[in-house]
Amino acid sequence: MSVTKGLLVRFDALPGKEDDEKEFLDSGRALVEGEPATTEWFAVRLGPYSFGIFDVFPDD
């Protein structure tokens, strides 16, 4: 399967909510595993308050 589309979403947690955001992203993995059209999915911490989700797809 060829990857032709990608999506990067960056966001900042509210002060004091960084751990909540990390837990939210950790729990999102199970949802993504049930999505056959999502080729790869990554949750990343970009800084003390900054997070991101990057995923790729074979089409729109």
PDB file of C-alpha atoms in Angstrom:
ATOM      1  CA  MET A   1       0.000   0.000   0.000  1.00  0.00           C
ATOM      2  CA  SER A   2       1.399   3.351  -1.054  1.00  0.00           C
ATOM      3  CA  VAL A   3       1.159   6.411   1.185  1.00  0.00           C
ATOM      4  CA  THR A   4       0.056   9.581  -0.614  1.00  0.00           C
ATOM      5  CA  LYS A   5      -1.429  11.792   2.126  1.00  0.00           C
ATOM      6  CA  GLY A   6      -0.243  12.913   5.543  1.00  0.00           C
ATOM      7  CA  LEU A   7      -1.604  15.016   8.350  1.00  0.00           C
ATOM      8  CA  LEU A   8       0.304  16.836  11.086  1.00  0.00           C
ATOM      9  CA  VAL A   9      -1.628  18.445  13.919  1.00  0.00           C
ATOM     10  CA  ARG A  10       0.268  20.449  16.548  1.00  0.00           C
ATOM     11  CA  PHE A  11      -1.260  21.746  19.758  1.00  0.00           C
ATOM     12  CA  ASP A  12      -0.314  23.027  23.196  1.00  0.00           C
ATOM     13  CA  ALA A  13      -1.643  21.737  26.499  1.00  0.00           C
ATOM     14  CA  LEU A  14      -2.992  24.192  29.008  1.00  0.00           C
ATOM     15  CA  PRO A  15      -0.605  24.854  31.898  1.00  0.00           C
ATOM     16  CA  GLY A  16      -0.868  21.996  34.396  1.00  0.00           C
ATOM     17  CA  LYS A  17      -2.672  19.718  31.898  1.00  0.00           C
ATOM     18  CA  GLU A  18       0.392  18.215  30.214  1.00  0.00           C
ATOM     19  CA  ASP A  19      -0.056  14.804  31.855  1.00  0.00           C
ATOM     20  CA  ASP A  20      -3.746  14.747  30.876  1.00  0.00           C
ATOM     21  CA  GLU A  21      -2.785  15.442  27.273  1.00  0.00           C
ATOM     22  CA  LYS A  22      -0.213  12.643  27.295  1.00  0.00           C
ATOM     23  CA  GLU A  23      -2.796  10.196  28.678  1.00  0.00           C
ATOM     24  CA  PHE A  24      -5.293  11.287  26.010  1.00  0.00           C
ATOM     25  CA  LEU A  25      -2.777  10.626  23.249  1.00  0.00           C
ATOM     26  CA  ASP A  26      -1.787   7.283  24.774  1.00  0.00           C
ATOM     27  CA  SER A  27      -5.443   6.188  24.825  1.00  0.00           C
ATOM     28  CA  GLY A  28      -5.926   7.318  21.211  1.00  0.00           C
ATOM     29  CA  ARG A  29      -3.632   4.586  19.945  1.00  0.00           C
ATOM     30  CA  ALA A  30      -6.303   1.918  20.465  1.00  0.00           C
ATOM     31  CA  LEU A  31      -8.767   3.903  18.360  1.00  0.00           C
ATOM     32  CA  VAL A  32      -6.289   4.336  15.533  1.00  0.00           C
ATOM     33  CA  GLU A  33      -5.443   0.625  15.470  1.00  0.00           C
ATOM     34  CA  GLY A  34      -9.090   0.034  14.496  1.00  0.00           C
ATOM     35  CA  GLU A  35      -8.815   2.377  11.497  1.00  0.00           C
ATOM     36  CA  PRO A  36      -7.774   0.313   8.473  1.00  0.00           C
ATOM     37  CA  ALA A  37      -7.200   3.420   6.313  1.00  0.00           C
ATOM     38  CA  THR A  38      -4.569   4.854   8.692  1.00  0.00           C
ATOM     39  CA  THR A  39      -1.231   3.455   7.550  1.00  0.00           C
ATOM     40  CA  GLU A  40       0.870   4.929  10.374  1.00  0.00           C
ATOM     41  CA  TRP A  41       0.076   7.090  13.398  1.00  0.00           C
ATOM     42  CA  PHE A  42       2.432   8.835  15.773  1.00  0.00           C
ATOM     43  CA  ALA A  43       1.760  10.909  18.878  1.00  0.00           C
ATOM     44  CA  VAL A  44       4.742  13.098  19.721  1.00  0.00           C
ATOM     45  CA  ARG A  45       5.769  15.443  22.469  1.00  0.00           C
ATOM     46  CA  LEU A  46       7.495  18.422  20.885  1.00  0.00           C
ATOM     47  CA  GLY A  47       8.249  20.384  24.049  1.00  0.00           C
ATOM     48  CA  PRO A  48       7.142  20.878  27.644  1.00  0.00           C
ATOM     49  CA  TYR A  49       3.625  21.946  26.587  1.00  0.00           C
ATOM     50  CA  SER A  50       3.597  21.123  22.864  1.00  0.00           C
ATOM     51  CA  PHE A  51       2.250  17.895  21.399  1.00  0.00           C
ATOM     52  CA  GLY A  52       1.456  16.609  17.952  1.00  0.00           C
ATOM     53  CA  ILE A  53      -0.185  13.842  15.994  1.00  0.00           C
ATOM     54  CA  PHE A  54       1.191  12.711  12.654  1.00  0.00           C
ATOM     55  CA  ASP A  55      -0.567  10.118  10.537  1.00  0.00           C
ATOM     56  CA  VAL A  56      -0.421   8.979   6.930  1.00  0.00           C
ATOM     57  CA  PHE A  57      -2.976   7.476   4.568  1.00  0.00           C
ATOM     58  CA  PRO A  58      -3.076   5.833   1.135  1.00  0.00           C
ATOM     59  CA  ASP A  59      -5.642   8.408  -0.130  1.00  0.00           C
ATOM     60  CA  ASP A  60      -7.982  11.197   0.974  1.00  0.00           C
TER      61      ASP A  60
END
